[in-house]
Coordinates of C-alpha atoms in Angstrom, one line a residue:
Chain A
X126 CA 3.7 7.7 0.3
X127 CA 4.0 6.5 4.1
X128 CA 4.8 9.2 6.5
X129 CA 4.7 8.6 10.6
X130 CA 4.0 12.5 11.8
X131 CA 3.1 14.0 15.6
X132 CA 1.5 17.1 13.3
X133 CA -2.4 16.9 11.8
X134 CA -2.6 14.8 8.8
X135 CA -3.7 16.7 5.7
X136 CA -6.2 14.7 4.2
X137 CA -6.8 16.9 1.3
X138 CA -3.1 17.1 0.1
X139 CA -3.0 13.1 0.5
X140 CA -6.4 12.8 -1.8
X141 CA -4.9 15.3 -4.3
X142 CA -1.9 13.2 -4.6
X143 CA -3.9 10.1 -5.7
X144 CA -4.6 11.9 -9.1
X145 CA -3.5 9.8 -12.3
X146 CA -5.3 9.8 -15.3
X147 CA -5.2 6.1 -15.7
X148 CA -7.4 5.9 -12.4
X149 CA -11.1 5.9 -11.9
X150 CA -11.4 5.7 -8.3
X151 CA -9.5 6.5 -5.0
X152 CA -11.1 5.2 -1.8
X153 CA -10.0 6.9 1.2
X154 CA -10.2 5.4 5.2
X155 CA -9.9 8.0 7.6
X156 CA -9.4 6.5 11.3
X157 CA -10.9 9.0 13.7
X158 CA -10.9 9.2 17.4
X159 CA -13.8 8.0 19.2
X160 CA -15.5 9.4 22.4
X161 CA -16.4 6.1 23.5
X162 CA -14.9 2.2 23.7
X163 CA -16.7 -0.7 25.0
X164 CA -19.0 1.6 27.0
X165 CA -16.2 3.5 28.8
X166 CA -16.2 7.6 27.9
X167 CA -12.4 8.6 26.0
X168 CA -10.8 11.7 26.8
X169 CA -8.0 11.2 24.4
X170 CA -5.3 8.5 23.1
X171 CA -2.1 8.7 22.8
X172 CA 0.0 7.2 20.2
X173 CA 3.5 5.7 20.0
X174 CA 5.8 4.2 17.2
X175 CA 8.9 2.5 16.3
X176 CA 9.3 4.6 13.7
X177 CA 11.8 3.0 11.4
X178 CA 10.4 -0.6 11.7
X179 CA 6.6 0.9 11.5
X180 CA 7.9 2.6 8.1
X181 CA 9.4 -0.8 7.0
X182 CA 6.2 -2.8 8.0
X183 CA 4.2 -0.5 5.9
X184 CA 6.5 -1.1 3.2
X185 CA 5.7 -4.7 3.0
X186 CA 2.3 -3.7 3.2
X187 CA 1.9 -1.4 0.2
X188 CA 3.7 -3.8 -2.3
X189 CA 1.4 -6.5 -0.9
X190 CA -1.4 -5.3 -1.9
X191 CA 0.1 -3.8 -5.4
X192 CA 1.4 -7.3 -6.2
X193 CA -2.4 -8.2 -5.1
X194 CA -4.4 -5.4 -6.9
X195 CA -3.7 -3.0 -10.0
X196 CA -2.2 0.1 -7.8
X197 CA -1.7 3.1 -9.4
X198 CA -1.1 5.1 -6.4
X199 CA -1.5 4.6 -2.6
X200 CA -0.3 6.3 0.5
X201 CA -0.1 5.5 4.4
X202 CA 0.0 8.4 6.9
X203 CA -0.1 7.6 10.7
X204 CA 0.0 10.1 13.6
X205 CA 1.9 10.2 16.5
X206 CA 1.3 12.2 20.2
X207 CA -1.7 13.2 21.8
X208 CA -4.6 12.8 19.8
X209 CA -8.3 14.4 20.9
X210 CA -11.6 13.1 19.8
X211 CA -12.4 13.4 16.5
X212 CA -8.9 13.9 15.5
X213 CA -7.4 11.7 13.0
X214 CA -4.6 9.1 13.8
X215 CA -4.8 7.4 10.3
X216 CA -5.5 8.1 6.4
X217 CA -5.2 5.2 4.2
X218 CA -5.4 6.5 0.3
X219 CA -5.4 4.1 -2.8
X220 CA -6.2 5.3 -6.3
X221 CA -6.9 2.2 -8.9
X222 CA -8.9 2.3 -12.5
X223 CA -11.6 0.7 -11.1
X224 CA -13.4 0.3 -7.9
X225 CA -13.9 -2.9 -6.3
X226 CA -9.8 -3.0 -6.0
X227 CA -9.8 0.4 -4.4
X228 CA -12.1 -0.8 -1.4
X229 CA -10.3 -4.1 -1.0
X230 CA -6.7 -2.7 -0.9
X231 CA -7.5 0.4 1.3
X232 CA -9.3 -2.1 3.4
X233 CA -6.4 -4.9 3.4
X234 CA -4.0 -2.2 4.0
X235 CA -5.8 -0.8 7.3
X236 CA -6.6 -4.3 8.6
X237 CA -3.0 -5.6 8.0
X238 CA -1.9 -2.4 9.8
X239 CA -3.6 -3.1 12.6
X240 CA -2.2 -6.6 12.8
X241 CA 2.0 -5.9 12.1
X242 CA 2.6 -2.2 12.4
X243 CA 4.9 -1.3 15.6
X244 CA 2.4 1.4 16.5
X245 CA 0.7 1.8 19.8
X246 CA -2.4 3.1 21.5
X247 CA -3.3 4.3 24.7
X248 CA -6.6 5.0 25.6
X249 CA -6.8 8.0 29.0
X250 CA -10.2 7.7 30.5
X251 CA -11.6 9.5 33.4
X252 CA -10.2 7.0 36.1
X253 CA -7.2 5.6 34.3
X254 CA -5.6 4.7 31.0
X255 CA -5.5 1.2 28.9
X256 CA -2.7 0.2 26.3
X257 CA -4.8 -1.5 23.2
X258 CA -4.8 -4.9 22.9
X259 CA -2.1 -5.3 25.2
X260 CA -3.8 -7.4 28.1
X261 CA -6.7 -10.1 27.6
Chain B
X101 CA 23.5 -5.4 24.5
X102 CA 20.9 -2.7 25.0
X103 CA 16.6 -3.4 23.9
X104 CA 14.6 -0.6 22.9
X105 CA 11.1 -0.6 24.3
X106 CA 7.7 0.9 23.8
X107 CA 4.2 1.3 24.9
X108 CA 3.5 -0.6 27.5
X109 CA 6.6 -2.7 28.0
X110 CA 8.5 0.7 28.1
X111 CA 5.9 1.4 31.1
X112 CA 6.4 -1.6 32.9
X113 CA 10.3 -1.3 33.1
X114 CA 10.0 2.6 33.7
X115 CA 12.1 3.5 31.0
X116 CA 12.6 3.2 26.6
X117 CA 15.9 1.3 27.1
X118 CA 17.0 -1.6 28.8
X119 CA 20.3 -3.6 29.1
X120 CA 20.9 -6.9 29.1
X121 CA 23.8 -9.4 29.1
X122 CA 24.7 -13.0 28.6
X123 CA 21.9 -13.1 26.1
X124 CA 22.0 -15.4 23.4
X125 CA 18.9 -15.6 21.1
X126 CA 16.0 -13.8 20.8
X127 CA 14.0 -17.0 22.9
X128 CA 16.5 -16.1 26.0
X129 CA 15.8 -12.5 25.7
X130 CA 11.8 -13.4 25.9
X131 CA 12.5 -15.3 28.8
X132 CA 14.8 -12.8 31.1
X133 CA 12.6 -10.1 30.4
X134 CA 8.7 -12.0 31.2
X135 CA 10.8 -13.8 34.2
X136 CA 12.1 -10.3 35.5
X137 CA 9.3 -7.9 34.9
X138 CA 6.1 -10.2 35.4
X139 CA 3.9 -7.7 33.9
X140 CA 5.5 -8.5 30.6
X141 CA 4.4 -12.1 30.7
X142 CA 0.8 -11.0 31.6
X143 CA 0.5 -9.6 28.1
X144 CA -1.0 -11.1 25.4
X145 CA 1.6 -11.5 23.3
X146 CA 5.4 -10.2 23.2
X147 CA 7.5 -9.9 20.0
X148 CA 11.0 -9.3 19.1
X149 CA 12.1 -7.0 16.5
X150 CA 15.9 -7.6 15.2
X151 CA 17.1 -4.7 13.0
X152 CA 13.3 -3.5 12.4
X153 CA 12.0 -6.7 11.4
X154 CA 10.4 -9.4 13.4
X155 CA 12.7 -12.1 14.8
X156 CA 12.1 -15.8 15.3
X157 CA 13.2 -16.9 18.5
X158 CA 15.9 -19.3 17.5
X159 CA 17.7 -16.4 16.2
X160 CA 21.2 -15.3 17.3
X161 CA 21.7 -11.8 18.8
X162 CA 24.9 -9.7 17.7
X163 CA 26.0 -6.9 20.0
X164 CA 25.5 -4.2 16.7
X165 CA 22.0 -5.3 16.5
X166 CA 19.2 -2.9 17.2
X167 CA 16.7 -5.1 19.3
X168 CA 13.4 -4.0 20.8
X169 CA 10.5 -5.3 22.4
X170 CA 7.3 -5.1 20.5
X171 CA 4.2 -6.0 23.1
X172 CA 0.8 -6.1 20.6
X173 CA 0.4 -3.5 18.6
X174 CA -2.7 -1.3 18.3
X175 CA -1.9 1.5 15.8
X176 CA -4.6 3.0 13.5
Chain C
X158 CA -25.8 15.6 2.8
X159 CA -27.2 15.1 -1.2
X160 CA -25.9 17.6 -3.7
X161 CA -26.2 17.3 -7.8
X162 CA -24.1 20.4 -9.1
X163 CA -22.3 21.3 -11.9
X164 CA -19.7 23.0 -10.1
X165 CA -16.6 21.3 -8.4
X166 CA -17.1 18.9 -5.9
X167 CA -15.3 20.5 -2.3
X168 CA -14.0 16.8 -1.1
X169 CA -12.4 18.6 1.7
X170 CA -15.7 20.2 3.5
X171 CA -17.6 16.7 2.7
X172 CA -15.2 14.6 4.4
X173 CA -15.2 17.9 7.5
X174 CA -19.1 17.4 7.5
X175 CA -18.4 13.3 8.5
X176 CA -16.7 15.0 11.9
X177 CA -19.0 12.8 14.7
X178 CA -17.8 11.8 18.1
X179 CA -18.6 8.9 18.3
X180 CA -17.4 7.8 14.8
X181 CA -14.3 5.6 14.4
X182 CA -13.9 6.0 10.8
X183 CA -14.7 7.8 7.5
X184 CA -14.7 5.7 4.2
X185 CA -14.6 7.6 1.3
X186 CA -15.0 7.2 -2.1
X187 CA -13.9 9.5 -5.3
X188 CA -14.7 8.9 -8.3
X189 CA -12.3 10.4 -11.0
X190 CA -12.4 10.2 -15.2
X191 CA -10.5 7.7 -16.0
X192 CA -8.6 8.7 -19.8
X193 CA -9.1 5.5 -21.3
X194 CA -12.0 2.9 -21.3
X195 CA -12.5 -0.2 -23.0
X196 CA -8.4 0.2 -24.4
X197 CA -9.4 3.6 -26.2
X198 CA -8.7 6.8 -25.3
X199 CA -11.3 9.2 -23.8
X200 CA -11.5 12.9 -24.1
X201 CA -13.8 14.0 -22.3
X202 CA -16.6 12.9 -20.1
X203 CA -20.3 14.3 -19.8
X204 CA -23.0 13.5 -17.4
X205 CA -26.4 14.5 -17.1
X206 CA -29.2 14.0 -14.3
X207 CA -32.5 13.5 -13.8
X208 CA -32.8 15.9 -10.3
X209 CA -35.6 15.4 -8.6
X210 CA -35.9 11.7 -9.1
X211 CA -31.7 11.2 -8.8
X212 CA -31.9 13.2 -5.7
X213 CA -35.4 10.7 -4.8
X214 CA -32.9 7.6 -5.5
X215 CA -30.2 8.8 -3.5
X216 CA -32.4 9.3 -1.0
X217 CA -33.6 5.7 -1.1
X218 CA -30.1 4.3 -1.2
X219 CA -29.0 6.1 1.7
X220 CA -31.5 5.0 4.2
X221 CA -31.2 1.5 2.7
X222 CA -27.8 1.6 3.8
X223 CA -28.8 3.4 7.2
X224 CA -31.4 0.0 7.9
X225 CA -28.5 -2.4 6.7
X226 CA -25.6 -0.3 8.9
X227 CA -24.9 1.9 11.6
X228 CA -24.2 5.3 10.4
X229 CA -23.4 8.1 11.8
X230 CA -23.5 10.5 8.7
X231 CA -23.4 9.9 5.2
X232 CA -23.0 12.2 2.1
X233 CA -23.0 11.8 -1.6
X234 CA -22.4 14.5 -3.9
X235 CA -22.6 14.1 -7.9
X236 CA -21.3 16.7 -10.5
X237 CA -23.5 17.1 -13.7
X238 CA -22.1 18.8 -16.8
X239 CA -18.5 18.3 -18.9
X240 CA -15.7 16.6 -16.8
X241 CA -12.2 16.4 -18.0
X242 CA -9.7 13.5 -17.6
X243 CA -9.1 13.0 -13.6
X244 CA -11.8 15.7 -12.4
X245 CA -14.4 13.7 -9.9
X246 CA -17.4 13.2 -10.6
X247 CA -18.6 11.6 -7.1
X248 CA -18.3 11.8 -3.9
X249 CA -19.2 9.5 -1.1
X250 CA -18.7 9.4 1.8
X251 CA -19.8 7.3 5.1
X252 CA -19.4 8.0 9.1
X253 CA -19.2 5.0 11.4
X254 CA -18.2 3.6 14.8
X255 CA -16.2 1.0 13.2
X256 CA -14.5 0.8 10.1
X257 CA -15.7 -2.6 8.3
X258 CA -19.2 -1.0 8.2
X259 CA -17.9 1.9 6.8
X260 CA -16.4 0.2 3.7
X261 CA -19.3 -2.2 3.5
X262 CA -22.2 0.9 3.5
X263 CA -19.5 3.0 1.4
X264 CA -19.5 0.4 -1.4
X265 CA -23.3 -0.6 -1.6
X266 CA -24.2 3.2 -2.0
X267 CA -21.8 3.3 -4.9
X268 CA -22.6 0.1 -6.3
X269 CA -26.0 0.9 -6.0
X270 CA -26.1 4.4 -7.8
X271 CA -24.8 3.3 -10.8
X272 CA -27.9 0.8 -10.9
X273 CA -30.6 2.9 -10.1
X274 CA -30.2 6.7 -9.9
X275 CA -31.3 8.4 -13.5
X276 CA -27.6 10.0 -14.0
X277 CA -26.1 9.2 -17.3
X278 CA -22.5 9.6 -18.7
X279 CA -21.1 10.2 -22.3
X280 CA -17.9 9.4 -23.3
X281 CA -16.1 11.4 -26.3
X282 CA -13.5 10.0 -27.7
X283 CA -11.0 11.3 -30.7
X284 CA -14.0 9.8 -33.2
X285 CA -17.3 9.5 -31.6
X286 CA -19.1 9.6 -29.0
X287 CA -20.8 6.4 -26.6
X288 CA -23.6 6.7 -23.6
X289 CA -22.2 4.5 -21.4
X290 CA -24.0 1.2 -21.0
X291 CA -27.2 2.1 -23.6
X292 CA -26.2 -0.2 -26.0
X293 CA -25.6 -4.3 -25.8
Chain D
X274 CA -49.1 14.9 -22.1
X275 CA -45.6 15.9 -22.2
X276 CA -42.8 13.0 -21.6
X277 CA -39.2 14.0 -20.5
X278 CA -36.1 12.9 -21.8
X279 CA -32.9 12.3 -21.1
X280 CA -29.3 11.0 -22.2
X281 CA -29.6 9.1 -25.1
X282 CA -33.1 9.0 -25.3
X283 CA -32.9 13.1 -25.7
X284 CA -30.6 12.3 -28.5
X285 CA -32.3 10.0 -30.5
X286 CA -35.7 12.0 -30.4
X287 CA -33.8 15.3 -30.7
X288 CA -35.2 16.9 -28.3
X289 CA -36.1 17.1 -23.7
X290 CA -39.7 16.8 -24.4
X291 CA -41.5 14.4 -26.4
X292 CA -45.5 14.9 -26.8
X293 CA -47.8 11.8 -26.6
X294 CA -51.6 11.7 -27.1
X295 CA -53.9 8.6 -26.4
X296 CA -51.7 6.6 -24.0
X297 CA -53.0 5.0 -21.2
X298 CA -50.5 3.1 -19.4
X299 CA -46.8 2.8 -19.0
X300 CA -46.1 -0.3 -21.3
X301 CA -48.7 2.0 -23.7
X302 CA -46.0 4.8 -23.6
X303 CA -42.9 2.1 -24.1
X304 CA -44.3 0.8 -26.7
X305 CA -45.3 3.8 -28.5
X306 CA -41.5 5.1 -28.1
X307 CA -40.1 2.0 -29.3
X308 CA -42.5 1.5 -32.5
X309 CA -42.1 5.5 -33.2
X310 CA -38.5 5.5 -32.2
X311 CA -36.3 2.3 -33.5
X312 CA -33.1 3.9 -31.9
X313 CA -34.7 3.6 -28.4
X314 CA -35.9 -0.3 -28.9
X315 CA -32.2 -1.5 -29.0
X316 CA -31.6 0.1 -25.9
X317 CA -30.3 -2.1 -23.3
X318 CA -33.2 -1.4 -21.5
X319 CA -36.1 1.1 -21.0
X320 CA -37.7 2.3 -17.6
X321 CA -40.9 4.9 -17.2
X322 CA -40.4 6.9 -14.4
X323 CA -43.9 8.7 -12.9
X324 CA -43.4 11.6 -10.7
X325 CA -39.9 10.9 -10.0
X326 CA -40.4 7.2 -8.9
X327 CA -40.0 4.1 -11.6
X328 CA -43.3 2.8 -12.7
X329 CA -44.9 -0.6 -13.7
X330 CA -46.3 -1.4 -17.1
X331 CA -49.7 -1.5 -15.9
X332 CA -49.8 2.3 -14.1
X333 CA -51.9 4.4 -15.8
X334 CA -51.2 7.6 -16.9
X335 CA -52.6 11.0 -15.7
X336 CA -52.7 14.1 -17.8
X337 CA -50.6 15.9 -14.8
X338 CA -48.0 13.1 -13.8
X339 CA -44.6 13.7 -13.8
X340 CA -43.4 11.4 -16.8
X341 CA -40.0 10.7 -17.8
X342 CA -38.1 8.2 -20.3
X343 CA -35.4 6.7 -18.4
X344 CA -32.6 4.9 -20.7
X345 CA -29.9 2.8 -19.1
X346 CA -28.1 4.8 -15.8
X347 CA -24.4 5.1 -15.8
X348 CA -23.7 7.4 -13.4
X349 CA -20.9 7.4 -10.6

């Protein structure tokens, strides 16, 4: 259900896992690596966790959203390490029996990661390298 | 007492470990480490995690605690 | 990028044909038969297209949702024929710099199929058999 | 002309293809379905489609058009 990994995330085998026959739709956000951020070319990020409180944090995040939508099945990858463009730091998964939860929860869980999870992100450009969020 | 860092406060010290003493609560340790590495202060926000959960500042620190620094996160 | 087949849908190469540089995220949404609807238990699903014009509507939607957001690529297959309990019968799925877009485009096109594109599903049950949403 | 079906509409005339002589319009066809057809009046609803595009009441109909019965959707 949550795994924090430095090897490619396998999308397919997280979709597959989703299957219940209670549910009638799984949305799926895949978090991709982009070539560019606020006009400035990427070469590649880098990502870092605290893995044990990241896995906690997540936690909290799952049953969240299952005490706030009917769940049947969800699951949180992150990757960790060097990532290049188009590679994939993040699949969000969430099965439910009908739609409209599915989209709110995957996109609750995403935006909620973004806010609490110890995970960090450094952008390597050309001429230097940022850490996310970390300066104003 | 030793604090585990990360990302960029792990840059700014130069290393993922750091140890302190004569450190009370989790407020004192926010202010010996933005008073001795001023790039800590400059960001925009600095967090304490206490046994893998976030920590108020009023709370106590034990010497068995597993404390780290968590500057803002940027995961996903 | 618009496929109505009665063969498996491959979620695995649609979500590889979303691969863009510049993209930030992938939203994706599966379908799946669901085994029970309304409280009683389904056995079997079976859907049926009108090609030309569904493939016509999907067109429609999907530029709709190109004016309304930007997107990089977008793809929706449909499966036609019998479809057991969990087996998918759509896939969608939406390329864009940012992810809010992504979920917003994702769920229009969805929302948006099941109004207007001439596909229609049967439900057998144990007893009988129901077109979905023919009847008051 | 020849009028496709589909769905339930298929089922309730028994048959893809439905015949139709003297109809002018759209509403002409719909309501020459529903008065020949009473399964397909209490239909939730009941679209004309005309070379693969939905179609007023008031298009008239060609001899070579594309026409189609289209019952409620439910696809996804």
């Amino acid at each position: 259900m949550i795994k924090i990994t430095d090897q490619p995330l396998n999308t397919q085998a997280i979709i597959d896992s989703m299957a219940s026959p209670e549910g009638g739709a799984v949305n799926v956000f895949i978090g991709t690596v982009r070539n560019v951020t606020k006009g400035k070319q990427v070469i590649r990020l880098e990502f870092e966790a605290y893995e044990p409180m990241a896995t906690k944090e997540l936690t909290k995040i799952m049953e969240e959203a299952k005490r706030k939508w009917p769940i049947l099945k969800v699951a949180v990858h992150h990757r960790v390490g060097v990532l290049d463009i188009s590679e994939v730091p993040v699949v969000i998964a969430v099965s439910t029996p009908h739609r409209a939860a599915g989209f709110e929860a995957c996109q609750y869980i995403i935006d909620t990661l973004k806010q609490t999870v110890p995970i960090w992100k450094k952008e390597i450009f050309e001429d230097g390298e940022v850490w996310v969020a970390a300066h104003p | 007492m030793i604090v585990k860092l990360f990302g960029v406060t792990r840059e700014i010290v130069g290393g993922p470990l750091l140890e302190v003493n004569d450190i009370a609560t989790v407020g004192e340790l926010k202010d010996y480490v933005m008073s001795t590495y001023p790039g800590i202060k400059k960001l925009n926000s600095l967090m304490v995690a206490v046994n893998s959960e976030y920590a108020k500042d009023d709370l106590t620190l034990n010497e068995n605690d597993e404390i780290a620094l968590i500057p803002p996160v940027s995961g996903g």
